[in-house]
PDB file of C-alpha atoms in Angstrom:
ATOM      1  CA  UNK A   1      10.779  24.494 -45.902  1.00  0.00           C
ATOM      2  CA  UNK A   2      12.066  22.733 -43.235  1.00  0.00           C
ATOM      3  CA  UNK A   3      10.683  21.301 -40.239  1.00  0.00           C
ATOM      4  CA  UNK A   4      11.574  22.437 -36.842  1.00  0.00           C
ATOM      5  CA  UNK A   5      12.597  19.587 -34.859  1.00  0.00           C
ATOM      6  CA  UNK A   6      11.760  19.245 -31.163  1.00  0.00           C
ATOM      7  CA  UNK A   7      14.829  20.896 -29.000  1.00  0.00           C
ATOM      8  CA  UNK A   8      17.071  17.984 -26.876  1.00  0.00           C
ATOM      9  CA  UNK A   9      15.712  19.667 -23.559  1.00  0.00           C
ATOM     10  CA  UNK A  10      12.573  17.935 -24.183  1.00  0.00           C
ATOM     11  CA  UNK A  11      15.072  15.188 -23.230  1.00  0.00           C
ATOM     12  CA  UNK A  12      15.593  16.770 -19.932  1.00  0.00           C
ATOM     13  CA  UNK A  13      11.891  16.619 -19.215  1.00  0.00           C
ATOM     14  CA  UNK A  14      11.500  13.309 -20.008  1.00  0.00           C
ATOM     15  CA  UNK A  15      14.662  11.965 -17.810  1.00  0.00           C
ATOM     16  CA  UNK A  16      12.818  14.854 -14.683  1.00  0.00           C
ATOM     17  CA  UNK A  17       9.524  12.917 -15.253  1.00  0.00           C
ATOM     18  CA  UNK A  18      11.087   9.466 -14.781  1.00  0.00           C
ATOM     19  CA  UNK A  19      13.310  10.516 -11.926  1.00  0.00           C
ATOM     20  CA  UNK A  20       9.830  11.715  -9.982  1.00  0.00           C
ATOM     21  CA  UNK A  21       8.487   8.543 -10.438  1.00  0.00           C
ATOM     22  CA  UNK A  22      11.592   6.686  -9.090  1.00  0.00           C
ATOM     23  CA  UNK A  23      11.442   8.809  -6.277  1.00  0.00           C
ATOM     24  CA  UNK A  24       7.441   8.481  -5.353  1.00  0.00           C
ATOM     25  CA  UNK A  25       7.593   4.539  -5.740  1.00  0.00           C
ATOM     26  CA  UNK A  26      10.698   4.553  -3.548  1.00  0.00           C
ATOM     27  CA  UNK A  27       9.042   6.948  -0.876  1.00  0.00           C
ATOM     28  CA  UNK A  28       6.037   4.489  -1.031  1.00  0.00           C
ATOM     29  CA  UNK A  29       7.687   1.159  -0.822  1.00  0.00           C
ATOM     30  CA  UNK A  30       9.797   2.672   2.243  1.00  0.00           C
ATOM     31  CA  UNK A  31       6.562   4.084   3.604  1.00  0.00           C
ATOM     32  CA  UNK A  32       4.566   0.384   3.455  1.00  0.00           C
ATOM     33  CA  UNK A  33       7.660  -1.192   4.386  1.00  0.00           C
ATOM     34  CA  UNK A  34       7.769   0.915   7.621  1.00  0.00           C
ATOM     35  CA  UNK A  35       3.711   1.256   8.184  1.00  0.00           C
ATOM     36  CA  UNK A  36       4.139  -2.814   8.312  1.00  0.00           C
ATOM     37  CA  UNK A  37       6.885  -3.143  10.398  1.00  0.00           C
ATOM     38  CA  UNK A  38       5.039  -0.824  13.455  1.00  0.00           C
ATOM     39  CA  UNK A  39       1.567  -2.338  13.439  1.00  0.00           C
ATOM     40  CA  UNK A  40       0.580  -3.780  16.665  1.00  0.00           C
ATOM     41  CA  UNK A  41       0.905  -7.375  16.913  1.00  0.00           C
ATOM     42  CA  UNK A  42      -0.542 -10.477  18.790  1.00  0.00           C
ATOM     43  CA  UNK A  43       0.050 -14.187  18.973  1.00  0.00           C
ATOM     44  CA  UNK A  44      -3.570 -15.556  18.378  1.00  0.00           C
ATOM     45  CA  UNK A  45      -5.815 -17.633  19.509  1.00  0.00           C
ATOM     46  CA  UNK A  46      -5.962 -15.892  22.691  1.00  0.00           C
ATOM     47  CA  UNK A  47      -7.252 -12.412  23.633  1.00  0.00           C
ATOM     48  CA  UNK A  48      -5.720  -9.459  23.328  1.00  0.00           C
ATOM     49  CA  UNK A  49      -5.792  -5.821  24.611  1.00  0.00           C
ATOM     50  CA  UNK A  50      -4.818  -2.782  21.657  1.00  0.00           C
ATOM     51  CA  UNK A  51      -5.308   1.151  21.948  1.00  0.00           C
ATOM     52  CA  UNK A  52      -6.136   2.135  18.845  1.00  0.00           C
ATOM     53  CA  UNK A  53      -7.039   5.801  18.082  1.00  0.00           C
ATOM     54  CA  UNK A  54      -9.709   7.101  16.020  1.00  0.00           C
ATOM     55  CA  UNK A  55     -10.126   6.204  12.632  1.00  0.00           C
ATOM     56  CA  UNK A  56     -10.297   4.115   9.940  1.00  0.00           C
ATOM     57  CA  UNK A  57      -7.555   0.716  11.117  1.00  0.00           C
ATOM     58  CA  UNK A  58      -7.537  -2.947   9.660  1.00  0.00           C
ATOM     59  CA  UNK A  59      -7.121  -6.180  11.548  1.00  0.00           C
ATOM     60  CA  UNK A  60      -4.588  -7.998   9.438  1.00  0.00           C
ATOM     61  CA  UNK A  61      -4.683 -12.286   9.925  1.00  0.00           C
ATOM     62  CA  UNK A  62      -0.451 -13.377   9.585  1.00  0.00           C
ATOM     63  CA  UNK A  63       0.284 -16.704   9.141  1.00  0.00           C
ATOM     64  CA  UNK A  64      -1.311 -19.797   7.102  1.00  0.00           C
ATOM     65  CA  UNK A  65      -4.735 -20.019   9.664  1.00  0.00           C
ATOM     66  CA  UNK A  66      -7.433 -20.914   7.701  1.00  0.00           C
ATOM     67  CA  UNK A  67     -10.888 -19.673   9.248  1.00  0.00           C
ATOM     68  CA  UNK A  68     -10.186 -17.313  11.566  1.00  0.00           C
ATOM     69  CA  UNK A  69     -12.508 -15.852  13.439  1.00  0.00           C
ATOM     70  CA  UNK A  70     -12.353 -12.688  15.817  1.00  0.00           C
ATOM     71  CA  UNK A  71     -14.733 -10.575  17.765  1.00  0.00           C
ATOM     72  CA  UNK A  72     -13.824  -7.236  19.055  1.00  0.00           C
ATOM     73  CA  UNK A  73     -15.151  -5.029  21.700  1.00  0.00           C
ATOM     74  CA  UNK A  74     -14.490  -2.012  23.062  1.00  0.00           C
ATOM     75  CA  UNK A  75     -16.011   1.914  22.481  1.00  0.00           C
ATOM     76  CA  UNK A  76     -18.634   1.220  19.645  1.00  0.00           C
ATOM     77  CA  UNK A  77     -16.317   0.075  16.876  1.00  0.00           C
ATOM     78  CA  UNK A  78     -18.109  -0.437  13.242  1.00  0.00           C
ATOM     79  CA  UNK A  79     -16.484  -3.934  12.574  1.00  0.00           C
ATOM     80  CA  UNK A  80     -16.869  -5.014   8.714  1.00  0.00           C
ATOM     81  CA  UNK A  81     -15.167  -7.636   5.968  1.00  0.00           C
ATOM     82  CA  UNK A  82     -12.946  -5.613   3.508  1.00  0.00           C
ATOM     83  CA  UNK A  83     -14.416  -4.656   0.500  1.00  0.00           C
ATOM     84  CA  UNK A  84     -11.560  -5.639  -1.393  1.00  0.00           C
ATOM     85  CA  UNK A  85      -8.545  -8.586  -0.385  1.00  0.00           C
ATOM     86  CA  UNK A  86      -5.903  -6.244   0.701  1.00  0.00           C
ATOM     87  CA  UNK A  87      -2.374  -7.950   1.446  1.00  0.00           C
ATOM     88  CA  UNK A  88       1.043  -7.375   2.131  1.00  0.00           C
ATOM     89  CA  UNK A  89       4.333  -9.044   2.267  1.00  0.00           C
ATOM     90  CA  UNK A  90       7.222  -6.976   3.421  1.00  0.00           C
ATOM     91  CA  UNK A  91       9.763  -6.691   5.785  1.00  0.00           C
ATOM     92  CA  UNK A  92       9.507 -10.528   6.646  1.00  0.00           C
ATOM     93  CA  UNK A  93       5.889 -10.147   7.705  1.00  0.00           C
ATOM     94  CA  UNK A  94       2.898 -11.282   5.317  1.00  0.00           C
ATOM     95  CA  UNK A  95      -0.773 -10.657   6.357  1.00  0.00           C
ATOM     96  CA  UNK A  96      -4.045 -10.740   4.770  1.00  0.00           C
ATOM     97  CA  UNK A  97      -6.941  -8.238   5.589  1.00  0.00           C
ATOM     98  CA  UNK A  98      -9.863  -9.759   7.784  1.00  0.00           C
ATOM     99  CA  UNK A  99     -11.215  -6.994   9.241  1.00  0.00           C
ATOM    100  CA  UNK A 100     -11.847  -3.160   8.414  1.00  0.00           C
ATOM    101  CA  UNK A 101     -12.813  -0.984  11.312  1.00  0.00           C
ATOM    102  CA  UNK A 102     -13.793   2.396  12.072  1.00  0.00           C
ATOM    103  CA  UNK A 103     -13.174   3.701  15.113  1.00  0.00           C
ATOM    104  CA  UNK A 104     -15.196   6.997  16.467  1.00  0.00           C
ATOM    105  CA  UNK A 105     -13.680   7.425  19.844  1.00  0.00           C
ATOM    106  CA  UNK A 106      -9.943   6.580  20.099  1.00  0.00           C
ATOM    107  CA  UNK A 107      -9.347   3.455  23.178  1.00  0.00           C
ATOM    108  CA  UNK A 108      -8.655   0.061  24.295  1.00  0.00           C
ATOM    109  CA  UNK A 109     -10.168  -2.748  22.484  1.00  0.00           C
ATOM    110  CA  UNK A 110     -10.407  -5.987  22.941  1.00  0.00           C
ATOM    111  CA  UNK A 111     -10.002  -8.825  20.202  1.00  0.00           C
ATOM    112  CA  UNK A 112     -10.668 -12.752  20.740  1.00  0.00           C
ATOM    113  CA  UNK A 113      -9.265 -14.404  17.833  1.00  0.00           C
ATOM    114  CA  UNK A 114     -10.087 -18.780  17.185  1.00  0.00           C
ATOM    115  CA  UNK A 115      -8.459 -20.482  14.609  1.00  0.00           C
ATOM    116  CA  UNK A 116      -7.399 -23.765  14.267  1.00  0.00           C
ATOM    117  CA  UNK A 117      -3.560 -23.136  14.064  1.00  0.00           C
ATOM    118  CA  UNK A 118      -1.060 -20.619  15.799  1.00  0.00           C
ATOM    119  CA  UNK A 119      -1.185 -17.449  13.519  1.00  0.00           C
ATOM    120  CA  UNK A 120      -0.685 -13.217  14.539  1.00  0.00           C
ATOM    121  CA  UNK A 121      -3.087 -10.750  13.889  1.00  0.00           C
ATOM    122  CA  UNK A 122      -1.789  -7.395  12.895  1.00  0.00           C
ATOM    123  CA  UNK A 123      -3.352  -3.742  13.630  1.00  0.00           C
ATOM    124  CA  UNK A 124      -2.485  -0.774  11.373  1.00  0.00           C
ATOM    125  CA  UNK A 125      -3.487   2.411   9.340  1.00  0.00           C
ATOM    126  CA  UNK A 126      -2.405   2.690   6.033  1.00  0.00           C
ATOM    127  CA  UNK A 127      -0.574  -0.113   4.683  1.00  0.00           C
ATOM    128  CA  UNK A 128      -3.085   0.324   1.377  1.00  0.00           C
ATOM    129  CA  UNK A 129      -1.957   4.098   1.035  1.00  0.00           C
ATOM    130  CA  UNK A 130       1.372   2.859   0.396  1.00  0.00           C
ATOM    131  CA  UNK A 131       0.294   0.949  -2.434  1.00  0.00           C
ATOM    132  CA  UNK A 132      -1.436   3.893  -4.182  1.00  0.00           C
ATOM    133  CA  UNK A 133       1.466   6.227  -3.706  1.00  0.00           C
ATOM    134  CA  UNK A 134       3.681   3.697  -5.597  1.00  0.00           C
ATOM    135  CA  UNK A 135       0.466   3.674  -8.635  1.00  0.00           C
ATOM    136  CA  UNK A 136       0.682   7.141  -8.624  1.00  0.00           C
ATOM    137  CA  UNK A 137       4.454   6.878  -9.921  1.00  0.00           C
ATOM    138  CA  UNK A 138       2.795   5.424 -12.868  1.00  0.00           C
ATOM    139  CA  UNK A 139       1.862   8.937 -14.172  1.00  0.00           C
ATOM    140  CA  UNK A 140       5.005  10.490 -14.445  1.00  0.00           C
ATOM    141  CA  UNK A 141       6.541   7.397 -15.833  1.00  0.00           C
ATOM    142  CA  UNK A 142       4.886   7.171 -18.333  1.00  0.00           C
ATOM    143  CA  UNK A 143       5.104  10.666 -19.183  1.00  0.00           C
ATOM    144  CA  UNK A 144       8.758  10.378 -18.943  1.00  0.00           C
ATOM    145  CA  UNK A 145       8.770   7.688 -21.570  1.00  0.00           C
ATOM    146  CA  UNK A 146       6.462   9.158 -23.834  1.00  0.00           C
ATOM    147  CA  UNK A 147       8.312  12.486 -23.844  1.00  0.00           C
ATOM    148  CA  UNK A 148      11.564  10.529 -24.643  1.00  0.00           C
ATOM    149  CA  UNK A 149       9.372   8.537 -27.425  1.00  0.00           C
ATOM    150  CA  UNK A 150       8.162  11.340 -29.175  1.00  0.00           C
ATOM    151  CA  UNK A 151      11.234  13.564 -29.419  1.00  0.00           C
ATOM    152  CA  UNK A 152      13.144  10.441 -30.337  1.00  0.00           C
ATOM    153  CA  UNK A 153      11.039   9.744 -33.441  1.00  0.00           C
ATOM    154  CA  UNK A 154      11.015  13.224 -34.363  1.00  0.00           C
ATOM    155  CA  UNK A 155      14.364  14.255 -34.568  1.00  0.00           C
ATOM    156  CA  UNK A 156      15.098  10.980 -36.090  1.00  0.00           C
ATOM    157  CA  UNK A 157      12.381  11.785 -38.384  1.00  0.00           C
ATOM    158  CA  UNK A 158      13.628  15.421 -39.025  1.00  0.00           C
TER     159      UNK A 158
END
C-alpha cells in the first residue's frame, strides 16, 4: 500500500506563512524607523521644556556623553533607570535609554541635563514596540520554513 504524500498546496502555506512575516518585520522596521524620527529632541546640557502626554515615555541620551545626568520636573512624574539597555540606531539618529517615565497627568516638563560633552536627549513612546513586532515575524517564519521542510522531505521520501 502506498503512502499518501502531502499535496503541493502545503507549499502554498508555507510561501503565505513567510510572506506574513516579511510583511510584519517590514511594518515594524518602518514603524521604529518613524517612532525615532518624531521624538522630541534637545541639544543638552541646558534645560529644556517638553509636553508630554500621559503614559509610559523614555528619555533617550544621543551622542557619545558619558555620565549624563538629568533631573526632571513637572506634574508628579515616576522617574526610574530602565530595567533593561534599550537602544536604537535608525534613521541617522542613535540613542541609548537613560530614563523610563510614567506620566499620570499629561503636561509640560522640565529636564536639566549635565554631561561633560555636547550630546541630545530624545523623548518618545514606543521605539521598543517596534522591536517586538519585528520578533513576532519570527513565528510565522519559521512556520513557513518548517511547512516547506516537511512536505519537501516527504514527497521526496514518497
Amino acid at each position: 500500500m502506498k503512502k499518501a504524500l502531502p499535496s503541493p498546496g502545503w507549499y502554498i502555506v508555507g510561501g503565505g506563512l513567510l510572506m506574513i512575516a516579511a510583511a510584519l518585520a517590514g511594518i515594524g522596521f518602518t514603524q521604529a524607523a518613524s517612532t525615532v524620527q518624531d521624538m522630541q529632541r534637545a541639544s543638552m546640557p541646558g534645560v529644556v521644556d517638553v509636553v508630554l502626554p500621559p503614559g509610559p515615555t523614555t528619555l533617550y541620551v544621543e551622542g557619545t556623553a558619558p555620565d549624563v545626568t538629568c533631573s526632571i520636573t513637572g506634574p508628579a512624574p515616576v522617574v526610574q533607570r530602565p530595567s533593561e539597555a534599550r537602544t536604537y540606531d535608525s534613521e541617522g539618529f542613535r540613542g541609548r535609554a537613560a530614563f523610563d517615565l510614567d506620566v499620570a497627568m499629561g503636561g509640560t516638563y522640565t529636564f536639566a541635563c549635565r554631561g561633560a560633552d555636547s550630546f541630545q536627549i530624545a523623548v518618545g513612546q514606543g521605539a521598543g514596540a517596534a522591536r517586538v513586532l519585528m520578533l513576532a515575524a519570527l513565528l510565522p517564519a519559521l512556520g513557513g520554513l518548517i511547512a516547506f521542510f516537511v512536505v519537501w522531505r516527504k514527497r521526496r521520501a514518497g
